[in-house]
Amino acid sequence: MQISAELYEFVIRVVDDRVREIKLTREDFNALKQVVEELAQAQKRTEEELCSLVREHAKTREMVAGLSDTVGYGLENQAYEALPRLLERDFDLKIKDRLARGYIVYKDGKEDEVNVYGWGMKDGKKSLSLVNLK
């Protein structure tokens, strides 16, 4: 069977077009593959950097907590010296014993720290002074 030159040219054009489409599709696929690989590498670097930042953040929190403790204890130490005079002057409460640091334990077993407490006398009655410094 013989095909006409016109039909032959048409078939060749259709085949050429399909080959070009397949080639473009393969090129597109390869380009997408490359983009996915680059994104995966970027994601890996991001995760590594995030882990590093989390570790550094934990160190910073420890340092800030230490600084907070240092400042808090410094304030408490100053309070031990200043509070007896201030309580007597402002509230007519005379501290009898040395001021101390302690904890209040509740019935449910939970506890709170009391930064400074001490027993004193006000109007002839024994009084407890509690101070929580923040």
Tab-separated table of C-alpha atoms in Angstrom:
chain	number	residue	atom	x	y	z
A	1	MET	CA	0.000	0.000	0.000
A	2	GLN	CA	1.297	3.367	-1.023
A	3	ILE	CA	0.634	6.538	1.006
A	4	SER	CA	0.524	9.938	-0.451
A	5	ALA	CA	3.292	12.450	0.108
A	6	GLU	CA	0.825	14.663	1.951
A	7	LEU	CA	-0.157	11.920	4.350
A	8	TYR	CA	3.499	10.971	4.824
A	9	GLU	CA	4.404	14.594	5.708
A	10	PHE	CA	1.474	14.797	8.087
A	11	VAL	CA	2.484	11.594	9.879
A	12	ILE	CA	6.104	12.796	10.126
A	13	ARG	CA	4.967	16.135	11.600
A	14	VAL	CA	2.727	14.409	14.153
A	15	VAL	CA	5.537	12.037	15.171
A	16	ASP	CA	8.035	14.934	15.381
A	17	ASP	CA	5.601	16.933	17.525
A	18	ARG	CA	5.068	13.965	19.848
A	19	VAL	CA	8.829	13.387	20.151
A	20	ARG	CA	9.307	17.080	21.015
A	21	GLU	CA	6.529	16.878	23.612
A	22	ILE	CA	8.106	13.788	25.149
A	23	LYS	CA	11.478	15.531	25.165
A	24	LEU	CA	9.970	18.617	26.837
A	25	THR	CA	8.160	16.447	29.340
A	26	ARG	CA	11.412	14.632	30.181
A	27	GLU	CA	13.283	17.948	30.448
A	28	ASP	CA	10.533	19.327	32.682
A	29	PHE	CA	10.701	16.184	34.808
A	30	ASN	CA	14.478	16.419	35.125
A	31	ALA	CA	14.212	20.108	36.030
A	32	LEU	CA	11.593	19.299	38.683
A	33	LYS	CA	13.786	16.497	39.977
A	34	GLN	CA	16.627	18.988	40.370
A	35	VAL	CA	14.361	21.488	42.146
A	36	VAL	CA	13.113	18.788	44.539
A	37	GLU	CA	16.718	17.778	45.306
A	38	GLU	CA	17.658	21.416	45.987
A	39	LEU	CA	14.615	21.828	48.250
A	40	ALA	CA	15.495	18.649	50.136
A	41	GLN	CA	19.038	19.928	50.716
A	42	ALA	CA	17.712	23.332	51.826
A	43	GLN	CA	15.280	21.586	54.209
A	44	LYS	CA	18.134	19.543	55.668
A	45	ARG	CA	20.237	22.680	56.229
A	46	THR	CA	17.229	24.428	57.802
A	47	GLU	CA	16.629	21.518	60.187
A	48	GLU	CA	20.314	21.443	61.164
A	49	GLU	CA	20.301	25.201	61.797
A	50	LEU	CA	17.067	24.921	63.801
A	51	CYS	CA	18.597	22.191	65.989
A	52	SER	CA	21.616	24.407	66.557
A	53	LEU	CA	19.387	27.352	67.496
A	54	VAL	CA	17.377	25.183	69.903
A	55	ARG	CA	20.599	24.094	71.651
A	56	GLU	CA	21.798	27.707	71.860
A	57	HIS	CA	18.392	28.788	73.185
A	58	ALA	CA	18.629	26.171	75.948
A	59	LYS	CA	22.059	27.533	76.928
A	60	THR	CA	20.690	31.085	76.946
A	61	ARG	CA	17.789	30.037	79.177
A	62	GLU	CA	20.219	28.473	81.641
A	63	MET	CA	22.309	31.641	81.683
A	64	VAL	CA	19.255	33.863	82.204
A	65	ALA	CA	18.002	31.580	84.986
A	66	GLY	CA	21.395	31.797	86.672
A	67	LEU	CA	21.379	35.563	86.340
A	68	SER	CA	17.847	35.693	87.743
A	69	ASP	CA	18.907	33.587	90.731
A	70	THR	CA	21.944	35.784	91.338
A	71	VAL	CA	19.889	38.980	91.242
A	72	GLY	CA	17.148	37.410	93.367
A	73	TYR	CA	19.557	36.230	96.039
A	74	GLY	CA	21.226	39.637	96.012
A	75	LEU	CA	17.864	41.309	96.619
A	76	GLU	CA	17.061	38.846	99.377
A	77	ASN	CA	20.388	39.500	101.086
A	78	GLN	CA	19.725	43.241	100.980
A	79	ALA	CA	16.207	42.639	102.290
A	80	TYR	CA	17.565	40.728	105.306
A	81	GLU	CA	19.419	43.868	106.331
A	82	ALA	CA	16.878	46.552	105.383
A	83	LEU	CA	13.524	44.945	106.199
A	84	PRO	CA	13.709	44.974	110.013
A	85	ARG	CA	14.186	48.764	110.039
A	86	LEU	CA	11.527	49.324	107.349
A	87	LEU	CA	8.964	47.070	109.044
A	88	GLU	CA	9.491	48.820	112.360
A	89	ARG	CA	9.402	52.299	110.822
A	90	ASP	CA	6.428	51.786	108.464
A	91	PHE	CA	4.343	49.150	110.294
A	92	ASP	CA	5.485	49.334	113.907
A	93	LEU	CA	6.504	45.664	113.614
A	94	LYS	CA	9.639	44.812	115.582
A	95	ILE	CA	11.370	41.707	114.176
A	96	LYS	CA	12.606	39.555	117.078
A	97	ASP	CA	14.389	36.671	115.360
A	98	ARG	CA	16.747	36.550	112.431
A	99	LEU	CA	15.004	36.738	109.038
A	100	ALA	CA	15.191	33.504	107.023
A	101	ARG	CA	14.288	31.845	103.725
A	102	GLY	CA	11.881	28.916	103.656
A	103	TYR	CA	8.906	27.155	102.082
A	104	ILE	CA	5.193	26.983	102.748
A	105	VAL	CA	3.911	23.429	102.297
A	106	TYR	CA	0.189	23.103	101.550
A	107	LYS	CA	-2.136	20.244	102.497
A	108	ASP	CA	-1.959	18.855	98.955
A	109	GLY	CA	1.847	18.613	99.190
A	110	LYS	CA	2.563	21.532	96.893
A	111	GLU	CA	4.893	24.215	98.140
A	112	ASP	CA	5.885	27.813	97.533
A	113	GLU	CA	9.155	29.483	98.412
A	114	VAL	CA	9.029	32.381	100.840
A	115	ASN	CA	12.046	34.530	100.104
A	116	VAL	CA	12.127	36.251	103.486
A	117	TYR	CA	10.164	35.575	106.658
A	118	GLY	CA	10.540	36.412	110.295
A	119	TRP	CA	8.690	36.606	113.586
A	120	GLY	CA	8.153	39.891	115.328
A	121	MET	CA	5.913	41.830	117.695
A	122	LYS	CA	3.204	44.338	116.804
A	123	ASP	CA	0.923	45.901	119.387
A	124	GLY	CA	2.133	43.322	121.928
A	125	LYS	CA	1.160	40.388	119.691
A	126	LYS	CA	3.441	37.918	117.975
A	127	SER	CA	3.329	38.479	114.199
A	128	LEU	CA	4.774	36.719	111.192
A	129	SER	CA	6.186	38.773	108.345
A	130	LEU	CA	6.329	37.072	104.922
A	131	VAL	CA	8.051	38.656	101.928
A	132	ASN	CA	8.167	37.264	98.412
A	133	LEU	CA	10.682	39.050	96.195
A	134	LYS	CA	10.401	38.957	92.409
